[in-house]
Amino acid sequence: MVSTELLSQSIINGLLLGGIYVTVGVGFALVFGVLEIIDFAVGEYVMLGAFTGAIVAPMVGGEGLLVVPLAFVAFFLVGVVIQPFIHHVTTGDRPMPLLMGLVFTFGLATFMRGSILTIFGPNTRNVPTNALSGGIEIGGLGTFPEVRVVTAVVGVLSLVAFMYYLYRTTGGTAIRAIAEDRDIARLMGVNINRYQSIAYGVYAGLTATGGVFIGLIYSAGPGMGLQYTAFAFFMIVLAGLGYLPGIIISGIVLGLAQSLTAVYLGGELVFFVLFGMIYVLLLVRPEGLLGKGEVA
Amino acid sequence: MSADTPQQTSRSEASPPVLRAEGIVTGYGDHEVIHDVDIQSHEGITCLFGPNGSGKSTLLKTLNGIVPIWEGTITYGDVDLSNATPDEIVREGIATVPQGGGVFGTLTVEENLRVGGFTVSEQDAYRRRREEVLDAFPALEDKLGDRASSLSGGQQMMVSLGRAMMTGADTFLLDEPSAGLSPALVEDAFELVERLVDRGARVILIEQNVTAALRLADHVNILVAGELAFDGSPAELSDEEELMEVYLGL
């Protein structure tokens, strides 16, 4: 017999998780559209964000929340520095640019993971918070950890701000134009190197920010990245490659699937269920559940 | 050049500068496609004809900066554009209408125009150009909020030309504007091109529909296997029976 209370709590937990996954997925989808790469390092930016929270929070009074803006700015700059290298290996006369991008970002991911493992060792670390140590009652359905609720709210707000930029500003319109056809965008006077840098910086910043929140909910460990890379793949395949609005739905589906599977089938089956869904989807609707072959 | 400077305003009232490419050699990888070609924008419409694979689009892409040149020079008036990037070339006043229009299908008509006006920093200048575009293509007024992909072929061509006008250009490079259009819309497309010329622009036009394009042409170049086979007026071309028959099918 399924308990209604347990089901409700699992659904809310799933929605809360989905809110933060969306911030990871939307950046991943953006760089797929704008830079035409599949960034294998996406999960490692989550890991680096979580580690930044774990290392820096004790220096700012033990409050992980204060690390969030810092992580965004720091990783935005990291992204701006890294993007020209990606551009270099995926353009010019090189054959198979998509494969070159995959190889480069796979190497980048290995380097990031190896560096953290070497410097900080294999142990996990907590991201401390004093402000979010309590619980919040939601609609009589139970009490949920403040950290999860605030994380989801900030995740959604970040997403709204990001979508506003993309859909309501000239810079955002230029980024969407690049995602659709970079050569024609260049012919309209758009400096695509600049906007590709901005897009990759925003992606790295958003993803690392998501990492701080994920560190607040769980913990930071050098091996955590691969899981989030898999989650990011799940989201963009479900949404339809590069289709940004679809990421909102697919992030929430991911959170729900993870939460419900963990509660009713067991945590060890989460990946089995998620990738089972993806395999079935690819067989019956390869363009994604929500996408229409669009990129922005 | 910044948008709508006094210099640019006077330019649009006078004749635009001449876009001149001399001794152009270029290609892809190790494969040379264009061999020592000279071409320039003349008053009105300069048509660039040639058989498929002759290098017309490649030559156009050297003029707009998409394909770098290996040898030769490209100038616009006194400005050297030989090594300029596409965005620098747009800022100098040269806009491209890609093959088939190349509208951003997922963007609305308004957003397409906004991308065209990307180099315009002043709001007043942007509004003026937008008004000019809607004045030239009034049919777009009711479609501004529609996705460009939802428009008919003719309307998409208006968006593409309007978007190019938003750059503030006075020289336009058009790559087969009639491509993909139904025969009924081809004449409309050419009429839209003429509207650009009526506003004082110079146009370099690649077109497979030679018969229709010749009616508009003020000057003709014919490219064959990456080399310039003819450079003259339409009247002079009519004397070149072999060229007309072998390469243009007339």
Coordinates of C-alpha atoms in Angstrom, one line a residue:
Chain A
M1 CA 0.0 0.0 0.0
V2 CA 1.5 3.3 -1.1
S3 CA 1.3 6.0 1.7
T4 CA -0.1 9.2 0.4
E5 CA 2.1 11.2 2.7
L6 CA 5.2 9.4 1.5
L7 CA 4.2 9.9 -2.1
S8 CA 3.6 13.6 -1.6
Q9 CA 6.9 14.1 0.2
S10 CA 8.7 12.2 -2.5
I11 CA 7.1 14.3 -5.2
I12 CA 8.0 17.6 -3.4
N13 CA 11.5 16.4 -2.8
G14 CA 11.7 15.5 -6.5
L15 CA 10.5 19.0 -7.5
L16 CA 12.9 20.6 -5.1
L17 CA 15.8 18.6 -6.6
G18 CA 14.6 19.3 -10.1
G19 CA 14.8 23.1 -9.4
I20 CA 18.5 22.8 -8.9
Y21 CA 19.1 20.3 -11.7
V22 CA 17.6 22.8 -14.2
T23 CA 20.4 25.3 -13.5
V24 CA 22.9 22.6 -14.5
G25 CA 21.0 21.4 -17.5
V26 CA 20.2 24.8 -19.0
G27 CA 23.9 25.8 -19.2
F28 CA 24.8 22.5 -20.7
A29 CA 22.1 22.9 -23.3
L30 CA 23.2 26.5 -24.0
V31 CA 26.8 25.5 -24.8
F32 CA 25.6 22.7 -26.9
G33 CA 23.7 25.2 -29.0
V34 CA 26.1 28.1 -29.0
L35 CA 29.5 26.4 -29.1
E36 CA 28.3 23.2 -30.7
I37 CA 30.0 21.0 -28.2
I38 CA 28.9 18.4 -25.8
D39 CA 30.8 19.4 -22.6
F40 CA 31.9 16.3 -20.7
A41 CA 33.2 18.5 -18.0
V42 CA 29.7 19.6 -16.9
G43 CA 29.7 17.4 -13.8
E44 CA 33.1 18.5 -12.9
Y45 CA 32.0 22.1 -12.7
V46 CA 29.3 20.9 -10.3
M47 CA 32.1 19.1 -8.3
L48 CA 34.3 22.2 -8.4
G49 CA 31.4 24.4 -7.2
A50 CA 30.7 22.0 -4.3
F51 CA 34.4 22.0 -3.4
T52 CA 34.5 25.7 -3.6
G53 CA 31.7 25.8 -1.1
A54 CA 33.4 23.4 1.2
I55 CA 36.7 25.2 1.1
V56 CA 35.6 28.8 1.1
A57 CA 32.6 28.6 3.4
P58 CA 34.7 28.2 6.6
M59 CA 36.6 31.4 5.6
V60 CA 33.3 33.4 5.4
G61 CA 31.9 32.5 8.8
G62 CA 30.9 29.0 8.0
E63 CA 28.1 30.1 5.7
G64 CA 27.9 28.2 2.4
L65 CA 25.2 30.5 1.0
L66 CA 27.7 33.4 0.9
V67 CA 29.9 31.4 -1.5
V68 CA 27.1 31.3 -4.1
P69 CA 27.8 34.7 -5.8
L70 CA 31.5 34.2 -5.4
A71 CA 31.3 30.8 -7.1
F72 CA 29.3 32.3 -10.0
V73 CA 31.8 35.1 -10.6
A74 CA 34.9 32.9 -10.2
F75 CA 33.6 30.2 -12.6
F76 CA 32.3 32.7 -15.1
L77 CA 35.9 33.9 -15.3
V78 CA 37.2 30.4 -15.5
G79 CA 34.8 29.7 -18.4
V80 CA 35.8 32.8 -20.2
V81 CA 39.4 31.7 -20.0
I82 CA 38.7 28.1 -21.1
Q83 CA 36.3 28.9 -24.0
P84 CA 39.0 30.1 -26.5
F85 CA 40.8 26.8 -26.1
I86 CA 37.5 24.9 -26.9
H87 CA 37.0 27.3 -29.9
H88 CA 40.5 26.6 -31.0
V89 CA 40.1 22.8 -31.1
T90 CA 36.6 22.8 -32.6
T91 CA 37.2 25.3 -35.5
G92 CA 39.5 25.8 -38.5
D93 CA 40.3 22.9 -40.7
R94 CA 40.1 20.2 -38.1
P95 CA 37.9 17.2 -39.1
M96 CA 35.0 16.2 -36.9
P97 CA 34.8 19.2 -34.6
L98 CA 32.1 17.6 -32.4
L99 CA 34.5 14.7 -31.6
M100 CA 37.4 17.2 -31.0
G101 CA 35.2 19.0 -28.5
L102 CA 34.2 15.8 -26.8
V103 CA 37.8 14.7 -26.5
F104 CA 39.0 18.1 -25.2
T105 CA 36.3 18.4 -22.6
F106 CA 36.8 14.8 -21.5
G107 CA 40.4 15.7 -20.9
L108 CA 39.3 18.8 -19.1
A109 CA 37.0 16.8 -16.9
T110 CA 39.8 14.3 -16.1
F111 CA 42.2 17.1 -15.3
M112 CA 39.7 18.8 -13.0
R113 CA 38.8 15.6 -11.1
G114 CA 42.5 14.5 -10.9
S115 CA 43.5 17.9 -9.6
I116 CA 41.0 17.9 -6.8
L117 CA 41.8 14.3 -5.9
T118 CA 45.5 15.2 -5.8
I119 CA 45.1 18.4 -3.8
F120 CA 42.3 17.4 -1.4
G121 CA 42.4 13.6 -1.3
P122 CA 39.5 11.2 -1.8
N123 CA 37.3 12.2 1.2
T124 CA 34.1 14.0 0.9
R125 CA 33.6 17.3 2.6
N126 CA 30.5 19.1 3.9
V127 CA 29.5 22.6 2.8
P128 CA 28.5 24.2 6.0
T129 CA 25.5 26.5 6.5
N130 CA 24.0 28.1 9.6
A131 CA 21.3 30.0 7.9
L132 CA 19.6 27.0 6.4
S133 CA 19.7 24.4 9.2
G134 CA 16.0 24.3 10.0
G135 CA 12.9 23.0 8.2
I136 CA 10.0 24.5 6.4
E137 CA 6.4 23.1 6.6
I138 CA 4.9 22.9 3.1
G139 CA 1.1 22.8 2.8
G140 CA 0.6 20.3 5.5
L141 CA 2.5 17.7 3.5
G142 CA 5.5 17.6 5.9
T143 CA 8.5 19.5 6.9
F144 CA 11.3 19.8 4.4
P145 CA 14.9 20.9 5.0
E146 CA 15.3 24.7 4.5
V147 CA 18.4 24.1 2.4
R148 CA 16.4 22.1 -0.2
V149 CA 13.6 24.6 -0.4
V150 CA 16.0 27.6 -0.7
T151 CA 18.2 25.8 -3.1
A152 CA 15.2 25.1 -5.4
V153 CA 13.9 28.7 -5.1
V154 CA 17.3 30.2 -5.9
G155 CA 17.7 27.7 -8.8
V156 CA 14.4 28.8 -10.3
L157 CA 15.2 32.4 -9.8
S158 CA 18.6 31.9 -11.5
L159 CA 16.8 30.2 -14.3
V160 CA 14.3 33.0 -14.7
A161 CA 17.1 35.6 -14.8
F162 CA 18.9 33.6 -17.3
M163 CA 15.9 33.1 -19.5
Y164 CA 15.1 36.8 -19.2
Y165 CA 18.6 37.6 -20.5
L166 CA 18.2 35.1 -23.4
Y167 CA 14.8 36.1 -24.5
R168 CA 14.5 39.8 -23.6
T169 CA 17.8 41.4 -24.3
T170 CA 19.8 42.1 -27.5
G171 CA 22.8 40.1 -26.1
G172 CA 20.5 37.1 -25.4
T173 CA 18.9 37.3 -28.8
A174 CA 22.4 37.3 -30.4
I175 CA 23.3 34.2 -28.4
R176 CA 20.1 32.4 -29.7
A177 CA 21.0 33.6 -33.2
I178 CA 24.5 32.1 -32.9
A179 CA 22.9 28.9 -31.6
E180 CA 20.8 28.7 -34.7
D181 CA 23.4 29.6 -37.3
R182 CA 26.7 31.0 -36.3
D183 CA 27.8 32.1 -39.8
I184 CA 24.7 34.1 -40.4
A185 CA 25.0 35.7 -36.9
R186 CA 28.5 36.8 -37.9
L187 CA 27.1 38.3 -41.1
M188 CA 24.8 40.4 -39.0
G189 CA 27.8 41.9 -37.2
V190 CA 27.6 39.7 -34.1
N191 CA 31.1 39.1 -32.6
I192 CA 30.6 35.4 -32.0
N193 CA 33.9 34.9 -30.1
R194 CA 32.7 37.4 -27.5
Y195 CA 29.3 35.8 -27.1
Q196 CA 30.6 32.3 -27.1
S197 CA 32.9 33.3 -24.3
I198 CA 29.9 34.9 -22.4
A199 CA 27.8 31.8 -23.0
Y200 CA 30.5 29.4 -21.7
G201 CA 31.2 31.7 -18.8
V202 CA 27.5 31.9 -17.8
Y203 CA 27.3 28.1 -18.2
A204 CA 30.4 27.5 -16.0
G205 CA 29.1 30.0 -13.4
L206 CA 25.6 28.6 -13.3
T207 CA 26.8 25.0 -13.1
A208 CA 29.3 25.7 -10.4
T209 CA 26.6 27.7 -8.5
G210 CA 24.4 24.6 -8.8
G211 CA 27.4 22.7 -7.4
V212 CA 27.5 24.8 -4.3
F213 CA 23.8 24.1 -3.6
I214 CA 24.2 20.4 -4.3
G215 CA 27.2 20.5 -1.9
L216 CA 24.9 22.2 0.7
I217 CA 22.3 19.4 0.3
Y218 CA 24.6 16.4 0.1
S219 CA 28.4 17.0 0.3
A220 CA 31.4 17.6 -1.9
G221 CA 33.5 14.7 -3.2
P222 CA 36.0 14.4 -6.0
G223 CA 34.1 11.6 -7.7
M224 CA 30.7 13.2 -7.7
G225 CA 31.0 14.9 -11.1
L226 CA 30.3 11.9 -13.3
Q227 CA 26.8 11.5 -11.8
Y228 CA 25.9 15.0 -12.7
T229 CA 27.4 14.7 -16.2
A230 CA 25.0 11.7 -16.6
F231 CA 22.1 13.8 -15.3
A232 CA 22.9 16.6 -17.7
F233 CA 22.9 14.2 -20.6
F234 CA 19.6 12.9 -19.4
M235 CA 18.1 16.4 -19.3
I236 CA 19.2 17.5 -22.8
V237 CA 18.2 14.2 -24.4
L238 CA 14.8 14.3 -22.8
A239 CA 14.3 18.0 -23.7
G240 CA 15.6 17.6 -27.3
L241 CA 19.2 18.5 -27.9
G242 CA 19.8 22.1 -27.1
Y243 CA 16.1 23.0 -26.7
L244 CA 16.3 25.4 -23.7
P245 CA 12.7 25.7 -22.6
G246 CA 12.4 21.9 -22.5
I247 CA 15.2 21.7 -19.9
I248 CA 12.8 23.1 -17.3
I249 CA 10.5 20.2 -17.7
S250 CA 13.3 17.6 -18.1
G251 CA 15.0 18.9 -14.9
I252 CA 11.9 18.4 -13.0
V253 CA 11.3 15.0 -14.5
L254 CA 14.8 14.1 -13.5
G255 CA 14.3 15.2 -9.9
L256 CA 11.0 13.4 -9.7
A257 CA 12.3 10.2 -11.2
Q258 CA 15.3 10.2 -8.9
S259 CA 13.2 10.9 -5.8
L260 CA 10.5 8.4 -6.6
T261 CA 12.9 5.6 -7.7
A262 CA 15.0 6.1 -4.5
V263 CA 11.9 5.8 -2.3
Y264 CA 10.0 3.1 -4.0
L265 CA 12.6 1.0 -5.8
G266 CA 15.9 1.7 -4.0
G267 CA 18.6 4.3 -4.6
E268 CA 20.8 1.8 -6.4
L269 CA 18.3 1.6 -9.2
V270 CA 18.2 5.3 -9.9
F271 CA 20.6 5.2 -12.9
F272 CA 18.9 2.0 -14.2
V273 CA 15.6 3.8 -14.3
L274 CA 16.9 7.1 -15.7
F275 CA 18.8 5.5 -18.5
G276 CA 16.0 3.0 -19.2
M277 CA 13.8 6.0 -19.8
I278 CA 16.4 7.5 -22.1
Y279 CA 16.8 4.3 -24.1
V280 CA 13.1 4.0 -24.6
L281 CA 12.8 7.6 -25.5
L282 CA 15.6 7.4 -28.1
L283 CA 13.9 4.5 -29.7
V284 CA 10.5 6.0 -30.0
R285 CA 11.2 9.7 -30.2
P286 CA 14.9 10.5 -31.0
E287 CA 14.3 14.2 -31.3
G288 CA 13.5 14.3 -27.6
L289 CA 10.2 14.4 -25.7
L290 CA 9.8 18.1 -25.8
G291 CA 12.1 19.4 -28.6
K292 CA 11.2 20.1 -32.2
G293 CA 14.7 20.0 -33.5
E294 CA 15.2 23.6 -32.3
V295 CA 18.3 24.9 -30.6
A296 CA 17.1 27.8 -28.5
Chain B
M1 CA 32.2 52.7 -38.0
S2 CA 29.6 53.5 -35.4
A3 CA 26.0 53.5 -36.3
D4 CA 24.4 56.5 -38.0
T5 CA 27.3 58.8 -37.7
P6 CA 27.1 62.0 -39.8
Q7 CA 29.7 60.4 -42.1
Q8 CA 27.3 57.5 -42.8
T9 CA 24.3 59.7 -43.3
S10 CA 26.1 61.6 -46.0
R11 CA 27.2 58.4 -47.6
S12 CA 23.6 57.1 -48.0
E13 CA 22.7 60.4 -49.7
A14 CA 25.6 60.2 -52.1
S15 CA 26.7 57.1 -53.9
P16 CA 28.1 54.3 -51.6
P17 CA 31.8 53.6 -51.8
V18 CA 33.0 51.1 -54.3
L19 CA 33.7 47.6 -52.9
R20 CA 36.7 46.4 -54.9
A21 CA 38.4 43.0 -54.8
E22 CA 41.6 42.6 -56.7
G23 CA 43.7 39.5 -57.5
I24 CA 41.6 37.3 -55.2
V25 CA 42.9 33.8 -54.6
T26 CA 41.2 31.6 -52.1
G27 CA 39.8 28.1 -51.5
Y28 CA 39.2 25.4 -48.8
G29 CA 42.0 23.4 -47.2
D30 CA 44.6 22.8 -50.0
H31 CA 42.0 23.2 -52.8
E32 CA 42.2 26.5 -54.6
V33 CA 38.7 27.6 -55.8
I34 CA 39.1 31.2 -56.9
H35 CA 42.1 32.1 -59.1
D36 CA 43.2 35.7 -59.3
V37 CA 39.7 37.3 -59.7
D38 CA 38.9 41.0 -59.8
I39 CA 35.4 42.2 -59.1
Q40 CA 33.8 45.4 -57.8
S41 CA 30.4 46.9 -56.9
H42 CA 29.1 49.1 -59.7
E43 CA 26.2 51.6 -59.5
G44 CA 22.9 49.7 -59.1
I45 CA 23.0 45.9 -59.4
T46 CA 26.1 43.9 -60.3
C47 CA 25.2 40.4 -61.2
L48 CA 27.6 37.5 -60.7
F49 CA 26.7 34.6 -62.9
G50 CA 28.3 31.3 -63.6
P51 CA 27.6 27.5 -63.7
N52 CA 27.3 25.5 -60.5
G53 CA 30.6 25.0 -58.8
S54 CA 32.2 28.0 -60.5
G55 CA 33.0 29.6 -57.1
K56 CA 30.4 32.4 -57.0
S57 CA 29.3 31.8 -53.4
T58 CA 32.9 31.3 -52.4
L59 CA 33.8 34.7 -54.0
L60 CA 30.9 36.3 -52.2
K61 CA 32.1 34.8 -48.9
T62 CA 35.5 36.4 -49.4
L63 CA 33.8 39.8 -49.7
N64 CA 31.8 39.3 -46.5
G65 CA 34.7 37.9 -44.5
I66 CA 33.5 34.3 -44.0
V67 CA 36.2 32.8 -46.2
P68 CA 39.6 34.4 -45.8
I69 CA 41.6 35.3 -48.9
W70 CA 44.9 33.7 -49.6
E71 CA 46.1 36.5 -52.0
G72 CA 44.8 39.8 -53.2
T73 CA 43.1 42.9 -51.6
I74 CA 39.6 43.9 -50.7
T75 CA 38.9 47.6 -50.2
Y76 CA 35.7 49.6 -49.5
G77 CA 36.4 53.2 -50.5
D78 CA 39.6 53.9 -48.7
V79 CA 39.2 51.2 -46.1
D80 CA 41.2 48.0 -46.4
L81 CA 39.1 45.0 -45.6
S82 CA 41.5 42.3 -46.8
N83 CA 41.8 40.7 -43.4
A84 CA 38.6 42.1 -41.8
T85 CA 36.2 39.8 -39.9
P86 CA 32.6 39.6 -40.9
D87 CA 31.4 41.8 -38.0
E88 CA 34.0 44.5 -39.0
I89 CA 32.8 44.3 -42.6
V90 CA 29.2 44.8 -41.5
R91 CA 30.2 47.8 -39.4
E92 CA 31.8 49.3 -42.5
G93 CA 28.4 49.2 -44.3
I94 CA 28.4 45.9 -46.2
A95 CA 25.6 43.5 -45.5
T96 CA 24.9 40.0 -46.8
V97 CA 21.7 38.2 -47.6
P98 CA 22.5 34.5 -47.5
Q99 CA 21.2 32.0 -49.9
G100 CA 17.5 31.4 -49.4
G101 CA 17.3 34.4 -47.0
G102 CA 18.8 32.6 -44.0
V103 CA 16.4 33.9 -41.5
F104 CA 16.6 32.7 -37.9
G105 CA 13.6 30.5 -37.9
T106 CA 13.3 30.1 -34.1
L107 CA 13.4 33.9 -33.6
T108 CA 10.5 36.2 -34.2
V109 CA 10.5 38.7 -37.0
E110 CA 11.2 41.5 -34.5
E111 CA 14.1 39.5 -33.1
N112 CA 15.5 38.9 -36.5
L113 CA 15.5 42.7 -37.1
R114 CA 17.1 43.2 -33.7
V115 CA 19.9 40.9 -34.6
G116 CA 20.3 42.8 -37.9
G117 CA 20.5 46.0 -35.8
F118 CA 23.0 44.5 -33.5
T119 CA 25.7 47.0 -34.4
V120 CA 23.4 49.9 -33.7
S121 CA 24.1 51.3 -30.3
E122 CA 21.8 54.3 -30.3
Q123 CA 18.1 53.7 -29.6
D124 CA 17.0 56.6 -31.8
A125 CA 19.1 55.3 -34.7
Y126 CA 17.7 51.8 -34.1
R127 CA 14.1 53.0 -34.2
R128 CA 14.7 55.0 -37.4
R129 CA 16.1 52.0 -39.2
R130 CA 13.3 49.8 -38.0
E131 CA 10.8 52.4 -39.3
E132 CA 12.6 52.4 -42.7
V133 CA 12.4 48.7 -42.9
L134 CA 8.7 48.6 -42.1
D135 CA 8.2 51.4 -44.6
A136 CA 10.0 49.4 -47.2
F137 CA 8.2 46.1 -46.3
P138 CA 4.9 47.1 -44.7
A139 CA 3.7 43.5 -44.9
L140 CA 6.0 42.8 -41.9
E141 CA 4.2 45.1 -39.6
D142 CA 1.6 42.5 -38.6
K143 CA 4.1 39.7 -38.4
L144 CA 6.6 41.2 -35.9
G145 CA 5.7 38.8 -33.2
D146 CA 5.6 35.7 -35.4
R147 CA 8.3 33.2 -35.6
A148 CA 10.2 33.7 -38.9
S149 CA 9.9 30.0 -39.7
S150 CA 6.1 30.4 -39.8
L151 CA 6.2 33.0 -42.7
S152 CA 5.9 32.3 -46.4
G153 CA 9.0 32.2 -48.6
G154 CA 8.4 35.7 -49.9
Q155 CA 7.8 37.1 -46.4
Q156 CA 11.0 35.4 -45.2
M157 CA 12.9 37.1 -48.0
M158 CA 11.5 40.5 -46.8
V159 CA 12.7 39.6 -43.2
S160 CA 16.1 38.8 -44.6
L161 CA 16.4 42.0 -46.6
G162 CA 14.9 44.0 -43.8
R163 CA 17.4 42.5 -41.4
A164 CA 20.3 43.4 -43.8
M165 CA 18.9 47.0 -44.0
M166 CA 18.9 47.2 -40.2
T167 CA 22.7 46.9 -40.3
G168 CA 22.7 50.4 -41.9
A169 CA 24.5 49.0 -44.9
D170 CA 24.7 50.7 -48.3
T171 CA 26.2 47.8 -50.2
F172 CA 24.4 44.5 -50.2
L173 CA 25.7 41.0 -51.2
L174 CA 22.9 38.8 -52.2
D175 CA 23.3 35.1 -52.7
E176 CA 20.4 33.7 -54.8
P177 CA 17.5 35.6 -53.2
S178 CA 15.1 33.6 -55.3
A179 CA 16.4 30.2 -54.2
G180 CA 13.6 28.1 -52.9
L181 CA 10.9 30.5 -53.9
S182 CA 8.0 29.5 -56.1
P183 CA 8.0 31.0 -59.6
A184 CA 5.3 33.4 -58.6
L185 CA 7.4 34.8 -55.8
V186 CA 10.6 35.1 -57.8
E187 CA 9.5 38.4 -59.4
D188 CA 8.5 39.6 -55.9
A189 CA 12.0 38.8 -54.6
F190 CA 13.6 40.8 -57.5
E191 CA 11.2 43.7 -56.8
L192 CA 12.4 43.7 -53.2
V193 CA 16.0 43.9 -54.4
E194 CA 15.1 46.8 -56.6
R195 CA 13.7 48.6 -53.6
L196 CA 17.2 48.5 -52.0
V197 CA 18.7 50.1 -55.2
D198 CA 16.0 52.7 -55.2
R199 CA 17.2 53.7 -51.7
G200 CA 20.7 54.3 -53.1
A201 CA 22.3 51.0 -52.4
R202 CA 24.8 49.1 -54.5
V203 CA 24.1 45.4 -54.8
I204 CA 26.2 42.4 -55.9
L205 CA 23.8 39.7 -56.8
I206 CA 24.4 36.0 -57.4
E207 CA 21.4 34.5 -59.2
Q208 CA 20.7 31.2 -61.1
N209 CA 17.7 32.7 -62.7
V210 CA 19.7 34.5 -65.3
T211 CA 16.9 35.7 -67.5
A212 CA 15.1 37.5 -64.7
A213 CA 18.3 38.9 -63.1
L214 CA 19.6 40.2 -66.4
R215 CA 16.6 42.5 -66.6
L216 CA 17.8 44.2 -63.4
A217 CA 21.5 44.1 -64.0
D218 CA 23.5 47.3 -64.5
H219 CA 26.8 45.3 -64.7
V220 CA 27.6 41.6 -65.2
N221 CA 30.4 39.3 -64.2
I222 CA 30.6 35.7 -65.2
L223 CA 32.7 33.3 -63.2
V224 CA 33.8 30.0 -64.8
A225 CA 35.9 27.5 -62.9
G226 CA 37.0 30.1 -60.4
E227 CA 38.2 32.6 -63.1
L228 CA 36.5 35.7 -64.4
A229 CA 35.2 35.0 -67.9
F230 CA 33.3 38.2 -68.5
D231 CA 33.2 41.7 -66.9
G232 CA 31.0 44.2 -68.7
S233 CA 27.5 45.7 -69.2
P234 CA 24.4 43.6 -70.1
A235 CA 24.6 45.1 -73.6
E236 CA 28.2 43.9 -74.0
L237 CA 27.2 40.5 -72.8
S238 CA 24.6 40.2 -75.5
D239 CA 27.4 40.2 -78.0
E240 CA 29.1 37.2 -76.3
E241 CA 27.0 34.5 -77.8
E242 CA 29.2 31.6 -76.8
L243 CA 29.3 32.8 -73.1
M244 CA 25.5 33.3 -73.2
E245 CA 24.9 29.9 -74.6
V246 CA 27.5 27.7 -72.9
Y247 CA 27.5 29.2 -69.4
L248 CA 24.2 30.9 -69.0
G249 CA 22.0 28.7 -71.2
L250 CA 20.5 31.6 -73.0

